[in-house]
Tab-separated table of C-alpha atoms in Angstrom:
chain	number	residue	atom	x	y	z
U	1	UNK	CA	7.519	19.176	25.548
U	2	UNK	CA	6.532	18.195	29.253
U	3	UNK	CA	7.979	20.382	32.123
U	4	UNK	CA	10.086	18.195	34.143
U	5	UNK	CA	9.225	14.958	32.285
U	6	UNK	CA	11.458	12.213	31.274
U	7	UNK	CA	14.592	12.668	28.802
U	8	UNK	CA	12.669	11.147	25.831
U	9	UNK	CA	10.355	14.296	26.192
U	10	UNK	CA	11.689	15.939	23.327
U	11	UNK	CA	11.448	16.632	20.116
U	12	UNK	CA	12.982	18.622	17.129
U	13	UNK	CA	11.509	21.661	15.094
U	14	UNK	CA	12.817	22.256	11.621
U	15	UNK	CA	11.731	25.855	10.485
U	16	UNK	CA	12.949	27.401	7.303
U	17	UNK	CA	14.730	30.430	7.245
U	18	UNK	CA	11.912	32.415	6.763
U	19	UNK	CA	8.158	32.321	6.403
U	20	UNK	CA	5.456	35.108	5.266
U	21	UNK	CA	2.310	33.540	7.075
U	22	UNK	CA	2.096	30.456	10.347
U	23	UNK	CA	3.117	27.034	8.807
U	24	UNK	CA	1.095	24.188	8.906
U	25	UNK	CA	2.812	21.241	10.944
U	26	UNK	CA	3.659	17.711	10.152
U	27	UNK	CA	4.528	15.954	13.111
U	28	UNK	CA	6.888	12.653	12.368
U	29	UNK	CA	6.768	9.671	14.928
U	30	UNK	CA	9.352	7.483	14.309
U	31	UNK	CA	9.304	3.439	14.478
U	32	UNK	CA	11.096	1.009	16.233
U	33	UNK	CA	9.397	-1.621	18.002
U	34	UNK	CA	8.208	0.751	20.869
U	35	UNK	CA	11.677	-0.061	22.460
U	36	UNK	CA	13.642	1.123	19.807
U	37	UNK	CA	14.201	4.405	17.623
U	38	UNK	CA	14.494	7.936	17.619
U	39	UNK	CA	13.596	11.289	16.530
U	40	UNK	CA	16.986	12.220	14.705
U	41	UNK	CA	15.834	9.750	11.801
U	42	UNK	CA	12.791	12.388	10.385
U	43	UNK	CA	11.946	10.909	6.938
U	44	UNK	CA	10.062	14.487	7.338
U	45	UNK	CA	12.311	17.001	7.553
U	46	UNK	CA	12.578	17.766	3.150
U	47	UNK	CA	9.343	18.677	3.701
U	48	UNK	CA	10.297	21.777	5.242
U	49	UNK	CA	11.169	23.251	1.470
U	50	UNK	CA	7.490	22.847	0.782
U	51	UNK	CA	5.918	25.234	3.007
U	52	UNK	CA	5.628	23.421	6.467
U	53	UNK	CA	6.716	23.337	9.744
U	54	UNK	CA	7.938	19.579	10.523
U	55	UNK	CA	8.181	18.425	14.650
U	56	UNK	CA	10.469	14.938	15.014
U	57	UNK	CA	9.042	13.281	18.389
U	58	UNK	CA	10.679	11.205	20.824
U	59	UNK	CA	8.614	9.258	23.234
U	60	UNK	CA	8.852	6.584	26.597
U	61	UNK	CA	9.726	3.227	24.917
U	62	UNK	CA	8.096	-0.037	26.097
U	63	UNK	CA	11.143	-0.061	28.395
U	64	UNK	CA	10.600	2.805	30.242
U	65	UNK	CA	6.647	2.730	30.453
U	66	UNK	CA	3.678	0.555	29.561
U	67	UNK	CA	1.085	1.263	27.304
U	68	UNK	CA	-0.919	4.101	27.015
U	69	UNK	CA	2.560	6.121	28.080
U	70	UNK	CA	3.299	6.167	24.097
U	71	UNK	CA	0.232	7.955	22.796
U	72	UNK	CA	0.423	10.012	26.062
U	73	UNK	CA	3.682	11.641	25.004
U	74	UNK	CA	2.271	12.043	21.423
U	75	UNK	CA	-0.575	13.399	22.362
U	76	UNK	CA	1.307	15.702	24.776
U	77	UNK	CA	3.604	16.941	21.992
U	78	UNK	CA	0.506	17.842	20.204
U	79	UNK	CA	-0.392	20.141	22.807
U	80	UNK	CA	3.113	21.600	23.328
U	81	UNK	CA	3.008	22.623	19.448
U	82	UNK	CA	-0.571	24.016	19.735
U	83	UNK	CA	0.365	26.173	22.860
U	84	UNK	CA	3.717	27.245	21.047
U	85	UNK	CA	2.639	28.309	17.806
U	86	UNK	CA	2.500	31.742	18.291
U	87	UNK	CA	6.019	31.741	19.668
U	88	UNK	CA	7.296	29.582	16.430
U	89	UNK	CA	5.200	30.682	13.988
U	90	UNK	CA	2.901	27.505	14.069
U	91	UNK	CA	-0.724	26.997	12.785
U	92	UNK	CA	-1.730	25.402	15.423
U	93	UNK	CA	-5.220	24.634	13.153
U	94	UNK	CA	-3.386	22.719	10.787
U	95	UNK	CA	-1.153	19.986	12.085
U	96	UNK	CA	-1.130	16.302	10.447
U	97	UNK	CA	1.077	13.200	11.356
U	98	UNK	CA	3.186	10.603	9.718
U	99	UNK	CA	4.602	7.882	11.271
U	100	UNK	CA	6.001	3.904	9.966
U	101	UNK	CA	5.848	0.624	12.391
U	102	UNK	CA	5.377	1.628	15.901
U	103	UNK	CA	5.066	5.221	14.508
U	104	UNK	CA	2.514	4.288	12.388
U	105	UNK	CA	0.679	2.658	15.163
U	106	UNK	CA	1.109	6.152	17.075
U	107	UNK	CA	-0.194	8.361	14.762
U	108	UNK	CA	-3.092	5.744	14.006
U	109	UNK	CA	-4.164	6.663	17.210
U	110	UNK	CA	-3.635	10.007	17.164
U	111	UNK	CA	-5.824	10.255	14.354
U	112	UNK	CA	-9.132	7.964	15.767
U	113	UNK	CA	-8.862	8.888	19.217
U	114	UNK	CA	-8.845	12.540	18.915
U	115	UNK	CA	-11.697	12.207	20.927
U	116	UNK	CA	-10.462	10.129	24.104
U	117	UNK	CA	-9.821	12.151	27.009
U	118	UNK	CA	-8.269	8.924	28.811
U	119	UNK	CA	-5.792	8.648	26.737
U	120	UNK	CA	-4.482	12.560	26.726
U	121	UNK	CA	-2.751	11.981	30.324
U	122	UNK	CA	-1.749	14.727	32.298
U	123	UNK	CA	1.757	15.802	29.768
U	124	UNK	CA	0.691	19.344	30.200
U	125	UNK	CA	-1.547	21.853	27.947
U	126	UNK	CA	-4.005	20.087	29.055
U	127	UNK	CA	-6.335	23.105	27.105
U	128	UNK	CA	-4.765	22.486	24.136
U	129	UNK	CA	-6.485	20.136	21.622
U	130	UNK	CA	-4.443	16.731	20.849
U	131	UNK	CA	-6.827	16.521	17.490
U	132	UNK	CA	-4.701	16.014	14.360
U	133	UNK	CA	-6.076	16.840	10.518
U	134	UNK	CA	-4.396	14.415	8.668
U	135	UNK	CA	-2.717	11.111	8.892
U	136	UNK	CA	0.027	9.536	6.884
U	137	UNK	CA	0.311	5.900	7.982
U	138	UNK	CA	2.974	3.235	6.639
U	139	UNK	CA	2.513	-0.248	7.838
U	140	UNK	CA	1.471	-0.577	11.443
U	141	UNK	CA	-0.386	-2.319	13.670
U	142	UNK	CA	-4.197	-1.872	13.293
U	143	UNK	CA	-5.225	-4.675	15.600
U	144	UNK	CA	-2.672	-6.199	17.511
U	145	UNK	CA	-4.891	-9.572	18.720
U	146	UNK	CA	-5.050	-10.397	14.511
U	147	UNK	CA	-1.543	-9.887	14.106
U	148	UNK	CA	-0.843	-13.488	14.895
U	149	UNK	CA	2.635	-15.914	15.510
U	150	UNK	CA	4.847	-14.556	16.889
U	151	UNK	CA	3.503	-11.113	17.880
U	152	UNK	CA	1.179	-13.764	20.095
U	153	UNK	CA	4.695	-14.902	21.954
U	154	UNK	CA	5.506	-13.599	25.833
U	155	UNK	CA	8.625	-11.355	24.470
U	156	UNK	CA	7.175	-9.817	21.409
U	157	UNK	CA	7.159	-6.283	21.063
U	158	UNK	CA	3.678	-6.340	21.398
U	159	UNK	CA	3.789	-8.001	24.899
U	160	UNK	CA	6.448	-5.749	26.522
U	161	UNK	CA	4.097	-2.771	25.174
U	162	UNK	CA	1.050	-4.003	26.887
U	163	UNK	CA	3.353	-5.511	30.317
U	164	UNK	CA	1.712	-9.288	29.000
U	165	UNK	CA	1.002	-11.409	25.693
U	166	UNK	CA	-1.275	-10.241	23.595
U	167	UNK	CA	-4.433	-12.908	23.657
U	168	UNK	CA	-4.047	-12.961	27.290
U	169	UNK	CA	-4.218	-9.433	27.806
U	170	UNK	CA	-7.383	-8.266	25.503
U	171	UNK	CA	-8.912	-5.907	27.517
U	172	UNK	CA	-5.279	-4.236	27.161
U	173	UNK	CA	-4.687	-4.809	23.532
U	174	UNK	CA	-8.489	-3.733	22.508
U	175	UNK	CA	-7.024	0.031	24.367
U	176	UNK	CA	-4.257	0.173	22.502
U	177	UNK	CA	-5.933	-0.393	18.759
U	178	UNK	CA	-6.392	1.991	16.734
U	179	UNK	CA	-9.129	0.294	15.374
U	180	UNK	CA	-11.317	0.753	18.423
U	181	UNK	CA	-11.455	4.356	18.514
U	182	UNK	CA	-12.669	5.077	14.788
U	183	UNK	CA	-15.153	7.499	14.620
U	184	UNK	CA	-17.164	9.107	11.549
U	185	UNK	CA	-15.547	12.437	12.627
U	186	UNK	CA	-11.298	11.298	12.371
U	187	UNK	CA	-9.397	13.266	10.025
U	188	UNK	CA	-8.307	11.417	6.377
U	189	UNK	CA	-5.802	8.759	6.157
U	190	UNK	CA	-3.699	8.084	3.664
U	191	UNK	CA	-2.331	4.500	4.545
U	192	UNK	CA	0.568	3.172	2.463
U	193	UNK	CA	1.713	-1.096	3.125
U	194	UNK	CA	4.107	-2.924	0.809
U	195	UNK	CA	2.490	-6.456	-0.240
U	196	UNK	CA	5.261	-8.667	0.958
U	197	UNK	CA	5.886	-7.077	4.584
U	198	UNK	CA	6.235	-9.964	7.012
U	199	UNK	CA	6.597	-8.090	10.179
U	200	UNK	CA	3.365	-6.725	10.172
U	201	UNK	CA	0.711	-8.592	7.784
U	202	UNK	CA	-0.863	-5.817	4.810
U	203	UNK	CA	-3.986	-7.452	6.765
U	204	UNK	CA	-3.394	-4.850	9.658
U	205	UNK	CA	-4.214	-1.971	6.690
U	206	UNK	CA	-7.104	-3.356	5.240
U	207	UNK	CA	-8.961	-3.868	8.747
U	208	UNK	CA	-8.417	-0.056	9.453
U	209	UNK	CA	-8.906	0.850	5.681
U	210	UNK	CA	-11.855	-0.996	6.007
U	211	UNK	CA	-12.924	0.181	9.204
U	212	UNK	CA	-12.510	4.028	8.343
U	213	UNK	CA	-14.513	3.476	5.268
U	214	UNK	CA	-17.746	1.710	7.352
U	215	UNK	CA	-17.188	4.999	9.202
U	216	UNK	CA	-17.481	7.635	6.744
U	217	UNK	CA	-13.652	8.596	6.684
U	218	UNK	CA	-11.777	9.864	4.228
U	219	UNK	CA	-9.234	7.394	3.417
U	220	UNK	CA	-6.730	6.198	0.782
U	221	UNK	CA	-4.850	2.910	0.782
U	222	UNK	CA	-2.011	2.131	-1.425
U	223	UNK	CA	-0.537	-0.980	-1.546
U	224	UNK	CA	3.388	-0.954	-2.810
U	225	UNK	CA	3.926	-4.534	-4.651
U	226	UNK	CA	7.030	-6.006	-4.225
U	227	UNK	CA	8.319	-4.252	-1.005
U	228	UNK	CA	8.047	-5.514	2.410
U	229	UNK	CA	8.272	-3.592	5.714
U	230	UNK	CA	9.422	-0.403	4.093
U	231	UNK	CA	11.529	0.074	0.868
U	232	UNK	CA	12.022	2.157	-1.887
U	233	UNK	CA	8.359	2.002	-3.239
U	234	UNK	CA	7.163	3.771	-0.774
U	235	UNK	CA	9.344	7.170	-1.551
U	236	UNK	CA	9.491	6.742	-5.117
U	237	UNK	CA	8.581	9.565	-7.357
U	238	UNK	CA	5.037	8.512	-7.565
U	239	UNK	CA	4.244	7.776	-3.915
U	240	UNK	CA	6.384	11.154	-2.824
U	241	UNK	CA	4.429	13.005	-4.871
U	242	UNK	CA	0.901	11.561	-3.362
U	243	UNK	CA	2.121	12.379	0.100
U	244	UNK	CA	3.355	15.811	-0.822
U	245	UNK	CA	-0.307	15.962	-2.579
U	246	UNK	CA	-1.826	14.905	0.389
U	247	UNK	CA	-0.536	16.980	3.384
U	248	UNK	CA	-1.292	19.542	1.051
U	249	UNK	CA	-5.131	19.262	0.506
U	250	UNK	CA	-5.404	19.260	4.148
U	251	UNK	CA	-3.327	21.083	5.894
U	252	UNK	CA	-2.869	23.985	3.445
């Protein structure tokens, strides 16, 4: 999805066999740390059956580039899907995101900083719109300078994103949270956190809950007792359906 860019500049389209009208998108960004992961894992793709186009994204990892490279590429594929659409059979009016962990973190952005032209980069399509309409968000960093322990150490995922440790490196961090884009205008969220994660602290959700609420935003927050950083609460019957319910008030 960027001419001549770098081998994790791809991503996978699942289509169904055959569609009467464009398909909305859902765009999956998968977790991992930022240095880990990849696109083959789509927790997306059954959503094809339902009437959507669904777009698996790879991205640079903290390993091969600092932050903002990650919502760069995202942001980029984006654009790639808006400027296809015709060829694929996209609505390119209609595309929401989903994303867990890092993912979640990703698509966090994309959804409050819609609005931030120095964080689009120069991934090509650069007339295309990087704006999303809705955002599915399972338990990701919000605010990485609250996240505290370890996350605060010199080789925690959060350090090799930024190229330092977190609470010496503010200026950095306060760039790379969600939080501090949130704008009255950002699509809905529906954000989903199990009670007992301890990899990222449910705290994370409730400050951009909270946050998208002062706003004026749309949002839902669900918290899934009993399960930690991910788990079966989060696709049981009940929560699959909201999701399902979800991408479908707003994107079809």
């Amino acid at each position: 999805y960027v001419a001549g860019g770098h081998a994790r500049h791809k991503l996978d389209l699942y289509l169904p066999g055959r569609a009467d009208r464009r398909l909305p998108v859902i765009v999956w960004v998968h977790g991992g740390a930022w240095w880990a992961g990849s696109k083959e894992n789509c927790q997306a793709a059954a959503l094809v059956g339902k009437g959507y186009a669904v777009a698996s994204i790879n991205y640079r990892l903290s390993q091969h580039a600092l932050f903002p490279a990650q919502i760069e590429d995202c942001k980029a594929a984006i654009r790639w899907l808006r400027a296809n659409a015709e060829r694929y059979g996209l609505d390119g009016r209609r595309i929401g995101v989903w994303g867990a962990s890092a993912g979640r973190h990703l698509v966090a952005l994309l959804g409050t900083s819609g609005d931030v032209r120095e964080l689009e980069g120069k991934g090509g399509n650069l007339d295309q719109s990087s704006r999303v309409q809705c955002v599915v968000d399972f338990f990701g960093p919000s605010d990485v300078t609250q996240m505290g322990g370890r996350h605060n150490d010199d080789n925690s995922p959060e350090a090799k994103l930024l190229g330092g440790p977190v609470q010496q490196n503010k200026d950095k961090a306060a760039r790379a949270n969600p939080i501090t884009y949130v704008s009255k205008d950002d699509p809905p969220f529906l954000i989903m956190h199990g009670e007992e994660d301890r990899v990222v602290p449910i705290h994370q959700s409730e400050l951009l809950d909270a946050a998208l609420r002062r706003a004026g935003v749309e949002c839902t927050f669900v918290r899934i007792p009993g399960n930690g950083h991910g788990g079966p609460g989060f696709m049981s019957p009940e929560n699959r359906k909201r999701i399902e319910e979800f991408f479908a008030k707003h994107l079809k």
